[in-house]
PDB file of C-alpha atoms and ligand atoms in Angstrom:
ATOM      1  CA  MET X   1      10.327  -3.690  33.499  1.00 34.00           C
ATOM      2  CA  THR X   2       8.951  -0.560  31.381  1.00 38.00           C
ATOM      3  CA  THR X   3       7.940   3.047  32.696  1.00 36.00           C
ATOM      4  CA  ALA X   4       4.559   3.972  31.694  1.00 39.00           C
ATOM      5  CA  GLU X   5       4.055   7.684  32.105  1.00 42.00           C
ATOM      6  CA  ARG X   6       1.223  10.409  31.014  1.00 42.00           C
ATOM      7  CA  GLY X   7       1.165  10.696  27.565  1.00 43.00           C
ATOM      8  CA  GLY X   8      -2.451  11.815  26.646  1.00 49.00           C
ATOM      9  CA  PRO X   9      -5.465   9.755  26.034  1.00 45.00           C
ATOM     10  CA  GLY X  10      -4.723   6.476  23.889  1.00 47.00           C
ATOM     11  CA  ALA X  11      -1.051   7.741  24.424  1.00 61.00           C
ATOM     12  CA  ASP X  12       1.166   5.149  26.024  1.00 79.00           C
ATOM     13  CA  LEU X  13       4.566   6.222  26.811  1.00 86.00           C
ATOM     14  CA  ARG X  14       7.142   3.626  27.820  1.00 91.00           C
ATOM     15  CA  VAL X  15      11.029   3.796  28.213  1.00 91.00           C
ATOM     16  CA  ASP X  16      12.845   0.623  27.351  1.00 91.00           C
ATOM     17  CA  PRO X  17      15.236   0.199  30.066  1.00 91.00           C
ATOM     18  CA  VAL X  18      17.821  -1.777  27.982  1.00 88.00           C
ATOM     19  CA  THR X  19      18.319   1.065  25.041  1.00 86.00           C
ATOM     20  CA  GLY X  20      16.910   4.205  27.255  1.00 87.00           C
ATOM     21  CA  THR X  21      14.303   4.786  24.174  1.00 88.00           C
ATOM     22  CA  PRO X  22      10.901   6.146  24.980  1.00 90.00           C
ATOM     23  CA  THR X  23       8.261   4.520  22.999  1.00 92.00           C
ATOM     24  CA  VAL X  24       4.600   5.383  22.538  1.00 89.00           C
ATOM     25  CA  ILE X  25       2.229   2.927  21.757  1.00 87.00           C
ATOM     26  CA  VAL X  26      -0.210   3.555  19.530  1.00 83.00           C
ATOM     27  CA  GLY X  27      -2.160   0.600  18.909  1.00 76.00           C
ATOM     28  CA  SER X  28      -5.248   2.534  17.385  1.00 67.00           C
ATOM     29  CA  ARG X  29      -2.984   3.242  14.422  1.00 65.00           C
ATOM     30  CA  GLN X  30      -2.616   0.153  13.227  1.00 65.00           C
ATOM     31  CA  GLY X  31      -6.083   0.501  11.713  1.00 66.00           C
ATOM     32  CA  ARG X  32      -5.274   3.875   9.561  1.00 68.00           C
ATOM     33  CA  PRO X  33      -5.067   3.462   6.064  1.00 64.00           C
ATOM     34  CA  ASN X  34      -2.151   3.242   3.939  1.00 61.00           C
ATOM     35  CA  LEU X  35      -3.762   4.787   1.220  1.00 63.00           C
ATOM     36  CA  PRO X  36      -7.566   6.593   0.727  1.00 62.00           C
ATOM     37  CA  SER X  37      -9.615   4.600  -1.555  1.00 65.00           C
ATOM     38  CA  ASP X  38     -11.592   7.355  -2.427  1.00 72.00           C
ATOM     39  CA  GLY X  39      -9.389   9.815  -3.978  1.00 88.00           C
ATOM     40  CA  CYS X  40      -6.914  12.517  -2.271  1.00 94.00           C
ATOM     41  CA  PRO X  41      -8.646  13.885   1.279  1.00 95.00           C
ATOM     42  CA  PHE X  42      -5.631  16.742   0.831  1.00 97.00           C
ATOM     43  CA  CYS X  43      -7.443  18.496  -3.157  1.00 97.00           C
ATOM     44  CA  VAL X  44     -10.029  20.879  -2.422  1.00 97.00           C
ATOM     45  CA  GLY X  45     -13.539  19.046  -1.858  1.00 95.00           C
ATOM     46  CA  GLY X  46     -11.784  16.251  -0.330  1.00 95.00           C
ATOM     47  CA  LEU X  47     -12.366  14.654   3.006  1.00 93.00           C
ATOM     48  CA  GLU X  48     -10.089  16.999   4.930  1.00 96.00           C
ATOM     49  CA  ALA X  49     -10.618  20.161   2.443  1.00 96.00           C
ATOM     50  CA  PRO X  50     -14.115  20.932   1.657  1.00 96.00           C
ATOM     51  CA  GLU X  51     -13.363  24.515   1.169  1.00 97.00           C
ATOM     52  CA  PRO X  52     -10.937  26.311  -1.135  1.00 98.00           C
ATOM     53  CA  TYR X  53      -7.657  27.025   0.856  1.00 98.00           C
ATOM     54  CA  ARG X  54      -4.275  28.611   0.093  1.00 98.00           C
ATOM     55  CA  VAL X  55      -2.613  26.701   3.176  1.00 98.00           C
ATOM     56  CA  ARG X  56      -4.718  24.634   5.989  1.00 98.00           C
ATOM     57  CA  SER X  57      -3.818  23.177   9.289  1.00 98.00           C
ATOM     58  CA  PHE X  58      -6.464  20.534  10.957  1.00 98.00           C
ATOM     59  CA  PRO X  59      -6.553  17.686  13.650  1.00 97.00           C
ATOM     60  CA  ASN X  60      -5.032  14.333  12.258  1.00 95.00           C
ATOM     61  CA  ARG X  61      -7.631  11.690  11.964  1.00 91.00           C
ATOM     62  CA  TRP X  62      -5.460   8.972  12.807  1.00 89.00           C
ATOM     63  CA  PRO X  63      -3.358  10.803  15.773  1.00 92.00           C
ATOM     64  CA  ALA X  64      -0.316   9.024  17.296  1.00 91.00           C
ATOM     65  CA  LEU X  65      -1.050  11.052  20.693  1.00 92.00           C
ATOM     66  CA  GLY X  66      -4.302  12.222  22.196  1.00 90.00           C
ATOM     67  CA  ASP X  67      -5.868  15.411  23.220  1.00 93.00           C
ATOM     68  CA  ARG X  68      -6.066  16.919  19.929  1.00 95.00           C
ATOM     69  CA  ARG X  69      -1.949  17.042  19.901  1.00 97.00           C
ATOM     70  CA  CYS X  70      -1.569  16.112  16.025  1.00 97.00           C
ATOM     71  CA  GLU X  71      -2.051  18.234  13.383  1.00 98.00           C
ATOM     72  CA  VAL X  72      -1.719  18.178   9.494  1.00 98.00           C
ATOM     73  CA  VAL X  73      -0.559  21.252   7.549  1.00 98.00           C
ATOM     74  CA  LEU X  74      -1.391  21.672   3.900  1.00 98.00           C
ATOM     75  CA  TYR X  75       0.959  23.490   1.643  1.00 98.00           C
ATOM     76  CA  THR X  76      -1.048  24.146  -0.891  1.00 98.00           C
ATOM     77  CA  PRO X  77      -4.197  23.270  -2.953  1.00 98.00           C
ATOM     78  CA  GLU X  78      -2.042  21.848  -5.764  1.00 98.00           C
ATOM     79  CA  HIS X  79      -1.851  18.154  -5.566  1.00 97.00           C
ATOM     80  CA  ASP X  80       1.488  17.613  -7.908  1.00 95.00           C
ATOM     81  CA  GLN X  81       2.990  20.548  -6.341  1.00 97.00           C
ATOM     82  CA  THR X  82       6.451  20.898  -4.444  1.00 96.00           C
ATOM     83  CA  PHE X  83       7.300  22.764  -1.423  1.00 97.00           C
ATOM     84  CA  TRP X  84      10.043  24.704  -3.770  1.00 96.00           C
ATOM     85  CA  GLY X  85       7.469  25.113  -6.526  1.00 96.00           C
ATOM     86  CA  LEU X  86       5.469  26.961  -3.872  1.00 97.00           C
ATOM     87  CA  GLY X  87       7.890  30.382  -4.547  1.00 96.00           C
ATOM     88  CA  VAL X  88       8.974  32.188  -1.748  1.00 96.00           C
ATOM     89  CA  ASP X  89       5.205  33.643  -1.416  1.00 97.00           C
ATOM     90  CA  GLY X  90       3.731  30.273  -1.208  1.00 98.00           C
ATOM     91  CA  ALA X  91       6.110  29.003   1.204  1.00 98.00           C
ATOM     92  CA  ARG X  92       5.901  32.492   3.670  1.00 98.00           C
ATOM     93  CA  LEU X  93       2.390  31.064   3.948  1.00 98.00           C
ATOM     94  CA  VAL X  94       3.268  27.520   5.068  1.00 98.00           C
ATOM     95  CA  VAL X  95       5.568  29.201   7.456  1.00 98.00           C
ATOM     96  CA  ASP X  96       3.349  31.767   8.991  1.00 98.00           C
ATOM     97  CA  LEU X  97       0.944  28.987   9.251  1.00 98.00           C
ATOM     98  CA  TRP X  98       3.647  26.705  11.013  1.00 98.00           C
ATOM     99  CA  ALA X  99       4.326  29.910  13.632  1.00 98.00           C
ATOM    100  CA  GLU X 100       0.626  30.302  14.151  1.00 98.00           C
ATOM    101  CA  ARG X 101      -0.125  26.773  14.967  1.00 98.00           C
ATOM    102  CA  THR X 102       3.045  26.644  17.435  1.00 98.00           C
ATOM    103  CA  ARG X 103       1.549  30.111  18.854  1.00 98.00           C
ATOM    104  CA  VAL X 104      -1.652  28.404  19.562  1.00 98.00           C
ATOM    105  CA  LEU X 105      -0.630  24.836  20.618  1.00 98.00           C
ATOM    106  CA  GLY X 106       2.140  26.374  22.457  1.00 98.00           C
ATOM    107  CA  ALA X 107      -0.095  28.436  24.408  1.00 98.00           C
ATOM    108  CA  ARG X 108      -1.518  25.418  26.024  1.00 98.00           C
ATOM    109  CA  PRO X 109      -0.762  24.535  29.723  1.00 97.00           C
ATOM    110  CA  ASP X 110      -0.313  20.875  28.627  1.00 97.00           C
ATOM    111  CA  VAL X 111       1.834  21.463  25.628  1.00 98.00           C
ATOM    112  CA  ASP X 112       5.687  21.896  26.448  1.00 97.00           C
ATOM    113  CA  TYR X 113       7.044  21.131  22.931  1.00 98.00           C
ATOM    114  CA  VAL X 114       5.763  21.789  19.404  1.00 98.00           C
ATOM    115  CA  LEU X 115       7.594  19.915  16.765  1.00 98.00           C
ATOM    116  CA  VAL X 116       6.756  20.898  13.236  1.00 98.00           C
ATOM    117  CA  PHE X 117       7.919  18.019  10.671  1.00 98.00           C
ATOM    118  CA  GLU X 118       7.200  16.778   6.853  1.00 98.00           C
ATOM    119  CA  ASN X 119       7.787  13.003   5.722  1.00 97.00           C
ATOM    120  CA  ARG X 120       8.054  13.707   2.021  1.00 96.00           C
ATOM    121  CA  GLY X 121       7.510  10.480  -0.292  1.00 92.00           C
ATOM    122  CA  PRO X 122       6.614   6.721  -0.087  1.00 87.00           C
ATOM    123  CA  GLN X 123      10.176   6.018   0.830  1.00 86.00           C
ATOM    124  CA  VAL X 124       9.967   7.504   4.424  1.00 86.00           C
ATOM    125  CA  GLY X 125       6.218   6.298   4.811  1.00 83.00           C
ATOM    126  CA  ALA X 126       3.950   9.662   3.640  1.00 86.00           C
ATOM    127  CA  THR X 127       0.836   7.633   2.658  1.00 83.00           C
ATOM    128  CA  ILE X 128      -0.538  10.901   0.790  1.00 91.00           C
ATOM    129  CA  ALA X 129       1.670  12.485  -2.241  1.00 93.00           C
ATOM    130  CA  HIS X 130      -0.461  15.915  -1.770  1.00 96.00           C
ATOM    131  CA  PRO X 131       2.427  18.514  -0.303  1.00 97.00           C
ATOM    132  CA  HIS X 132       1.595  18.636   3.288  1.00 97.00           C
ATOM    133  CA  GLY X 133       3.309  18.344   6.932  1.00 98.00           C
ATOM    134  CA  GLN X 134       2.421  17.476  10.515  1.00 98.00           C
ATOM    135  CA  ILE X 135       2.834  18.667  13.874  1.00 98.00           C
ATOM    136  CA  TYR X 136       3.041  17.245  16.880  1.00 98.00           C
ATOM    137  CA  ALA X 137       2.297  19.154  20.513  1.00 98.00           C
ATOM    138  CA  TYR X 138       4.144  17.280  22.783  1.00 97.00           C
ATOM    139  CA  ASP X 139       3.609  17.226  26.844  1.00 95.00           C
ATOM    140  CA  ARG X 140       7.065  17.096  27.401  1.00 95.00           C
ATOM    141  CA  ILE X 141      10.319  17.888  25.594  1.00 95.00           C
ATOM    142  CA  PRO X 142      11.569  15.088  23.328  1.00 94.00           C
ATOM    143  CA  PRO X 143      14.896  13.753  24.009  1.00 92.00           C
ATOM    144  CA  VAL X 144      16.608  15.244  20.728  1.00 91.00           C
ATOM    145  CA  PRO X 145      15.527  18.755  20.924  1.00 92.00           C
ATOM    146  CA  LEU X 146      16.583  18.443  24.895  1.00 91.00           C
ATOM    147  CA  ARG X 147      20.066  17.506  24.169  1.00 86.00           C
ATOM    148  CA  ALA X 148      20.471  20.391  21.781  1.00 83.00           C
ATOM    149  CA  LEU X 149      19.131  23.237  24.201  1.00 81.00           C
ATOM    150  CA  VAL X 150      21.364  21.684  27.232  1.00 71.00           C
ATOM    151  CA  ASP X 151      24.588  21.699  24.888  1.00 60.00           C
ATOM    152  CA  GLY X 152      23.939  24.803  22.958  1.00 61.00           C
ATOM    153  CA  VAL X 153      26.721  23.481  20.361  1.00 69.00           C
ATOM    154  CA  LEU X 154      24.764  25.370  17.727  1.00 75.00           C
ATOM    155  CA  ARG X 155      26.585  28.097  16.167  1.00 81.00           C
ATOM    156  CA  PRO X 156      25.651  28.678  12.279  1.00 87.00           C
ATOM    157  CA  GLU X 157      28.205  31.349  11.983  1.00 85.00           C
ATOM    158  CA  ALA X 158      31.122  29.308  12.921  1.00 88.00           C
ATOM    159  CA  VAL X 159      30.177  26.626   9.912  1.00 93.00           C
ATOM    160  CA  ASP X 160      33.467  26.342   7.867  1.00 95.00           C
ATOM    161  CA  GLU X 161      32.761  27.574   3.864  1.00 96.00           C
ATOM    162  CA  ARG X 162      33.123  23.755   2.927  1.00 97.00           C
ATOM    163  CA  PHE X 163      29.709  22.606   4.024  1.00 97.00           C
ATOM    164  CA  VAL X 164      27.630  25.903   3.674  1.00 97.00           C
ATOM    165  CA  VAL X 165      24.882  25.043   0.829  1.00 97.00           C
ATOM    166  CA  ALA X 166      23.028  28.289   0.663  1.00 96.00           C
ATOM    167  CA  ARG X 167      22.702  31.933   2.438  1.00 95.00           C
ATOM    168  CA  ARG X 168      19.753  33.729   2.119  1.00 94.00           C
ATOM    169  CA  GLY X 169      19.621  37.026   4.512  1.00 91.00           C
ATOM    170  CA  ASP X 170      20.702  35.650   8.021  1.00 92.00           C
ATOM    171  CA  TRP X 171      19.563  31.971   7.131  1.00 96.00           C
ATOM    172  CA  LEU X 172      22.175  29.662   6.596  1.00 96.00           C
ATOM    173  CA  ALA X 173      22.249  25.851   5.305  1.00 97.00           C
ATOM    174  CA  TRP X 174      24.972  23.766   5.326  1.00 97.00           C
ATOM    175  CA  VAL X 175      25.428  19.978   5.872  1.00 97.00           C
ATOM    176  CA  PRO X 176      26.457  19.200   8.976  1.00 95.00           C
ATOM    177  CA  GLU X 177      30.234  17.957   9.466  1.00 95.00           C
ATOM    178  CA  ALA X 178      29.078  14.537  10.864  1.00 94.00           C
ATOM    179  CA  ALA X 179      25.943  14.212   9.139  1.00 96.00           C
ATOM    180  CA  GLY X 180      24.316  10.368   9.698  1.00 95.00           C
ATOM    181  CA  TRP X 181      22.462  11.075   6.128  1.00 96.00           C
ATOM    182  CA  PRO X 182      23.630  11.833   3.015  1.00 95.00           C
ATOM    183  CA  TYR X 183      22.892  14.951   1.630  1.00 96.00           C
ATOM    184  CA  GLU X 184      21.670  16.340   5.087  1.00 97.00           C
ATOM    185  CA  VAL X 185      21.282  19.914   5.361  1.00 98.00           C
ATOM    186  CA  ARG X 186      20.974  21.962   8.160  1.00 96.00           C
ATOM    187  CA  ILE X 187      19.301  25.198   8.058  1.00 97.00           C
ATOM    188  CA  SER X 188      19.301  27.945  10.874  1.00 95.00           C
ATOM    189  CA  SER X 189      19.893  31.501  11.509  1.00 93.00           C
ATOM    190  CA  THR X 190      22.950  33.387  12.694  1.00 91.00           C
ATOM    191  CA  THR X 191      21.103  35.761  14.638  1.00 90.00           C
ATOM    192  CA  ALA X 192      19.614  34.521  17.936  1.00 86.00           C
ATOM    193  CA  VAL X 193      16.165  33.226  16.410  1.00 93.00           C
ATOM    194  CA  PRO X 194      14.673  30.918  19.650  1.00 94.00           C
ATOM    195  CA  ASP X 195      11.234  30.225  17.860  1.00 97.00           C
ATOM    196  CA  LEU X 196       8.914  30.457  14.327  1.00 98.00           C
ATOM    197  CA  VAL X 197       6.966  32.934  16.485  1.00 97.00           C
ATOM    198  CA  ASP X 198       9.483  35.316  17.900  1.00 96.00           C
ATOM    199  CA  ASP X 199       9.734  39.145  15.978  1.00 94.00           C
ATOM    200  CA  ARG X 200      13.231  38.393  15.447  1.00 93.00           C
ATOM    201  CA  CYS X 201      12.364  35.112  12.853  1.00 95.00           C
ATOM    202  CA  ASP X 202      12.739  36.700   9.429  1.00 96.00           C
ATOM    203  CA  ARG X 203      10.161  34.386   8.282  1.00 97.00           C
ATOM    204  CA  ASP X 204      10.883  35.678   4.448  1.00 96.00           C
ATOM    205  CA  GLY X 205      14.157  34.617   4.533  1.00 96.00           C
ATOM    206  CA  LEU X 206      13.275  31.260   6.067  1.00 97.00           C
ATOM    207  CA  ALA X 207      10.823  30.486   3.387  1.00 97.00           C
ATOM    208  CA  ALA X 208      13.576  31.610   0.747  1.00 96.00           C
ATOM    209  CA  VAL X 209      16.180  29.108   1.983  1.00 97.00           C
ATOM    210  CA  LEU X 210      13.737  26.239   2.555  1.00 98.00           C
ATOM    211  CA  VAL X 211      12.567  26.924  -1.287  1.00 97.00           C
ATOM    212  CA  ASP X 212      16.337  26.983  -2.277  1.00 97.00           C
ATOM    213  CA  VAL X 213      17.389  24.082  -0.239  1.00 97.00           C
ATOM    214  CA  LEU X 214      14.828  21.728  -1.343  1.00 97.00           C
ATOM    215  CA  ALA X 215      14.874  22.649  -5.052  1.00 97.00           C
ATOM    216  CA  ARG X 216      18.698  21.556  -4.693  1.00 97.00           C
ATOM    217  CA  LEU X 217      17.642  18.271  -3.455  1.00 97.00           C
ATOM    218  CA  ASP X 218      15.155  17.538  -6.312  1.00 96.00           C
ATOM    219  CA  GLN X 219      17.857  18.649  -8.469  1.00 96.00           C
ATOM    220  CA  ARG X 220      20.820  16.281  -7.161  1.00 96.00           C
ATOM    221  CA  PHE X 221      19.392  13.368  -8.967  1.00 95.00           C
ATOM    222  CA  ASP X 222      17.086  14.275 -11.180  1.00 91.00           C
ATOM    223  CA  GLU X 223      13.953  12.857  -9.158  1.00 92.00           C
ATOM    224  CA  PRO X 224      12.009  13.855  -6.303  1.00 93.00           C
ATOM    225  CA  MET X 225      14.193  13.603  -3.191  1.00 95.00           C
ATOM    226  CA  PRO X 226      12.558  11.811  -0.333  1.00 96.00           C
ATOM    227  CA  TYR X 227      13.195  13.268   2.865  1.00 97.00           C
ATOM    228  CA  MET X 228      12.278  13.754   6.402  1.00 97.00           C
ATOM    229  CA  LEU X 229      12.334  17.599   7.789  1.00 98.00           C
ATOM    230  CA  TRP X 230      11.601  18.534  11.177  1.00 98.00           C
ATOM    231  CA  ILE X 231      12.252  22.213  12.807  1.00 97.00           C
ATOM    232  CA  HIS X 232      13.526  22.432  16.447  1.00 96.00           C
ATOM    233  CA  GLN X 233      12.746  25.726  18.430  1.00 96.00           C
ATOM    234  CA  ARG X 234      11.941  26.821  21.792  1.00 96.00           C
ATOM    235  CA  PRO X 235      10.126  24.724  24.429  1.00 97.00           C
ATOM    236  CA  THR X 236       6.787  26.412  25.673  1.00 98.00           C
ATOM    237  CA  ASP X 237       7.080  25.090  29.043  1.00 97.00           C
ATOM    238  CA  GLY X 238       7.484  28.466  30.444  1.00 95.00           C
ATOM    239  CA  GLY X 239      11.313  27.850  30.611  1.00 94.00           C
ATOM    240  CA  ASP X 240      13.966  30.613  29.499  1.00 90.00           C
ATOM    241  CA  TRP X 241      16.109  28.415  27.386  1.00 92.00           C
ATOM    242  CA  PRO X 242      18.638  30.772  26.458  1.00 88.00           C
ATOM    243  CA  GLU X 243      20.252  28.280  23.782  1.00 88.00           C
ATOM    244  CA  ALA X 244      17.071  27.535  21.905  1.00 92.00           C
ATOM    245  CA  ARG X 245      17.108  28.428  18.115  1.00 93.00           C
ATOM    246  CA  VAL X 246      14.728  27.608  15.152  1.00 95.00           C
ATOM    247  CA  VAL X 247      16.995  24.551  13.550  1.00 95.00           C
ATOM    248  CA  VAL X 248      15.643  23.039  10.170  1.00 97.00           C
ATOM    249  CA  THR X 249      16.993  19.829   9.769  1.00 97.00           C
ATOM    250  CA  ILE X 250      16.549  17.753   6.440  1.00 98.00           C
ATOM    251  CA  ALA X 251      17.428  14.182   5.959  1.00 96.00           C
ATOM    252  CA  SER X 252      17.602  12.815   2.719  1.00 94.00           C
ATOM    253  CA  GLN X 253      17.056   9.564   1.807  1.00 90.00           C
ATOM    254  CA  LEU X 254      18.911   8.818  -1.345  1.00 94.00           C
ATOM    255  CA  ARG X 255      22.629   8.087  -1.478  1.00 93.00           C
ATOM    256  CA  ALA X 256      22.664   8.078  -5.093  1.00 94.00           C
ATOM    257  CA  PRO X 257      20.181   8.094  -8.421  1.00 94.00           C
ATOM    258  CA  GLY X 258      17.326   5.400  -7.298  1.00 91.00           C
ATOM    259  CA  THR X 259      19.080   4.453  -4.401  1.00 93.00           C
ATOM    260  CA  PRO X 260      17.592   4.665  -0.808  1.00 91.00           C
ATOM    261  CA  ARG X 261      20.149   5.013   2.286  1.00 91.00           C
ATOM    262  CA  PHE X 262      18.683   2.330   5.040  1.00 90.00           C
ATOM    263  CA  VAL X 263      19.793   2.727   8.696  1.00 90.00           C
ATOM    264  CA  ALA X 264      20.236  -1.036   9.086  1.00 91.00           C
ATOM    265  CA  ALA X 265      21.272  -3.733  11.967  1.00 94.00           C
ATOM    266  CA  ALA X 266      24.663  -2.793  12.810  1.00 94.00           C
ATOM    267  CA  GLU X 267      24.222   0.994  12.940  1.00 93.00           C
ATOM    268  CA  LEU X 268      20.692   0.369  14.966  1.00 90.00           C
ATOM    269  CA  GLY X 269      22.522  -1.935  17.309  1.00 91.00           C
ATOM    270  CA  GLY X 270      25.771  -0.234  17.673  1.00 92.00           C
ATOM    271  CA  GLY X 271      24.272   3.084  17.460  1.00 91.00           C
ATOM    272  CA  ILE X 272      27.049   4.352  15.299  1.00 94.00           C
ATOM    273  CA  LEU X 273      25.812   5.310  11.669  1.00 95.00           C
ATOM    274  CA  PHE X 274      27.654   5.352   8.954  1.00 94.00           C
ATOM    275  CA  ASN X 275      27.151   7.707   6.090  1.00 95.00           C
ATOM    276  CA  PRO X 276      28.191   6.794   2.532  1.00 93.00           C
ATOM    277  CA  VAL X 277      28.282  10.167   1.431  1.00 96.00           C
ATOM    278  CA  ASP X 278      31.001  12.537   2.530  1.00 97.00           C
ATOM    279  CA  PRO X 279      29.436  15.895   4.045  1.00 97.00           C
ATOM    280  CA  ALA X 280      31.851  17.903   2.461  1.00 98.00           C
ATOM    281  CA  ASP X 281      31.250  16.518  -0.953  1.00 98.00           C
ATOM    282  CA  ALA X 282      27.765  16.688  -0.478  1.00 98.00           C
ATOM    283  CA  ALA X 283      27.567  20.503   0.404  1.00 98.00           C
ATOM    284  CA  GLU X 284      29.808  20.829  -2.674  1.00 98.00           C
ATOM    285  CA  ALA X 285      27.425  18.986  -4.961  1.00 97.00           C
ATOM    286  CA  LEU X 286      24.344  20.963  -3.683  1.00 97.00           C
ATOM    287  CA  ARG X 287      26.295  24.467  -3.763  1.00 97.00           C
ATOM    288  CA  ASN X 288      27.110  23.887  -7.314  1.00 96.00           C
ATOM    289  CA  LEU X 289      23.432  23.161  -8.269  1.00 95.00           C
ATOM    290  CA  PRO X 290      21.525  26.183 -10.063  1.00 87.00           C
ATOM    291  CA  GLY X 291      18.780  25.953  -7.042  1.00 79.00           C
ATOM    292  CA  VAL X 292      16.199  28.652  -7.985  1.00 79.00           C
ATOM    293  CA  PRO X 293      15.909  32.538  -8.267  1.00 66.00           C
ATOM    294  CA  VAL X 294      14.625  33.897  -5.143  1.00 55.00           C
TER     295      VAL X 294
HETATM  296 ZN1  LIG M   1      -4.634  16.297  -3.543  1.00 92.47          ZN
END
């Protein structure tokens, strides 16, 4: 028995009664191409970027959710650029666009949660190399951010120095003591910043710490670090959510040069992760890299 729930046209959210895991069935996405056949669609003049731009967002042509809930965010017109290569000024434009799309999508009565995220590198399924991220606008608060909101356990100011990677203004980057991923980094502000839109959000500081941390990750093994990045923030359901914080999580994929870390059978079957890199060691290694001067 499964439970079908509302998820927008084309979306069919079910909850497996054995695992409790919600899954959206998106058969329509099976038709999407793994790689575009005729050049990069995100370069200027390409399918999704006909006009010159610095940053740009548009609806995802292959949405996982209906009702124009899925968007793509282009970070730069430069195909071979990195996020950290944008510098603080360029990264600030990306943060501004994330905030603007959060505001616009979050204002919709049928959107309760805006999730900003990025998959970087073919190892984590990014089909196009051009620097870009995505946004999903959910009609509900997904379970992972919901748990963080209810528990209110995130306290950047209480992070032990052994786990700190970098500081920029009030923004702190650290490796969680119980990190499930090698070189996992969490970023949040020591002042209470509930979402990207809020006036209390120091966007220059956030841009600076993102540039710094992502540069360190690429330096760790002298190769581009494949990663998954997501941003938790306050739900847009109209609730109070006093514990809501902007929290960026970066789950890096390599545990050694050229060696990906896989979440495999015992971990999925048992629900307990095994991280081969000690979080304190990961923090020390990242902290001791030069990063970039910002
Ligand atoms: Zn491109």
